[in-house]
Amino acid sequence: TLAIIGLGRIGREVAFRMLAFGMKTFGFEPRVPAEVAIKFGVETIVLSVIWPLSDYITVHTPLWNQRCMNC
């Protein structure tokens, strides 16, 4: 099971490629509607649930001051 944090251009491409492997994919991206994520084979869930359910985690988000707690 793969978790993709950030479903922008790169995150969506990763999800699309995982479809070829038949991998179950979870995703988190507050700006992307669940209907869009489903087109890429991604089930959107909240971050607090995504960690224990995933074998692999990929992060595809920009580093902004709003997202960085220790910058």
Coordinates of C-alpha atoms in Angstrom, one line a residue:
T1 CA 0.0 0.0 0.0
L2 CA 1.3 3.4 -1.0
A3 CA 0.5 6.8 0.5
I4 CA 1.0 9.8 -1.6
I5 CA 1.1 13.1 0.3
G6 CA 0.4 15.8 -2.3
L7 CA -1.6 15.0 -5.4
G8 CA -0.3 17.7 -7.7
R9 CA 1.3 17.0 -11.1
I10 CA 4.0 14.8 -9.7
G11 CA 1.9 13.0 -7.1
R12 CA -0.7 12.2 -9.8
E13 CA 1.9 10.8 -12.1
V14 CA 3.2 8.5 -9.3
A15 CA -0.4 7.4 -8.7
F16 CA -0.9 6.7 -12.4
R17 CA 2.2 4.6 -12.5
M18 CA 1.2 2.6 -9.5
L19 CA -2.0 1.6 -11.3
A20 CA 0.2 -0.5 -13.6
F21 CA 1.4 -2.5 -10.6
G22 CA -2.0 -2.9 -9.1
M23 CA -0.9 -1.2 -5.9
K24 CA -3.5 0.1 -3.5
T25 CA -3.0 3.8 -3.2
F26 CA -4.1 6.3 -0.5
G27 CA -3.6 10.0 -0.9
F28 CA -3.9 13.3 1.0
E29 CA -4.3 16.6 -0.7
P30 CA -6.9 19.1 0.6
R31 CA -7.1 21.0 -2.7
V32 CA -7.9 18.0 -4.9
P33 CA -11.5 16.7 -4.8
A34 CA -12.0 13.0 -4.1
E35 CA -13.6 12.6 -7.6
V36 CA -10.4 13.7 -9.3
A37 CA -8.2 11.5 -7.1
I38 CA -10.3 8.4 -8.0
K39 CA -9.5 8.9 -11.7
F40 CA -5.9 8.1 -10.7
G41 CA -6.8 5.2 -8.5
V42 CA -6.3 7.1 -5.3
E43 CA -8.5 6.8 -2.2
T44 CA -8.3 10.1 -0.3
I45 CA -8.1 9.9 3.5
V46 CA -7.0 12.1 6.3
L47 CA -3.3 12.3 7.5
S48 CA -4.0 10.8 10.9
V49 CA -5.3 7.6 9.3
I50 CA -2.9 7.4 6.3
W51 CA 0.3 6.6 8.3
P52 CA -0.7 3.2 9.9
L53 CA -2.3 1.9 6.7
S54 CA 0.6 2.5 4.4
D55 CA 3.7 0.3 3.7
Y56 CA 5.3 3.1 1.6
I57 CA 4.9 6.9 1.8
T58 CA 5.9 9.4 -0.8
V59 CA 5.8 13.2 -0.2
H60 CA 5.3 15.6 -3.2
T61 CA 4.6 19.0 -1.6
P62 CA 6.5 22.3 -1.9
L63 CA 8.3 23.5 1.2
W64 CA 6.5 26.7 2.2
N65 CA 6.8 28.6 5.4
Q66 CA 3.1 27.8 6.1
R67 CA 3.9 24.1 6.0
C68 CA 7.2 24.1 7.8
M69 CA 7.0 24.0 11.6
N70 CA 10.7 24.3 12.3
C71 CA 11.9 26.7 9.5

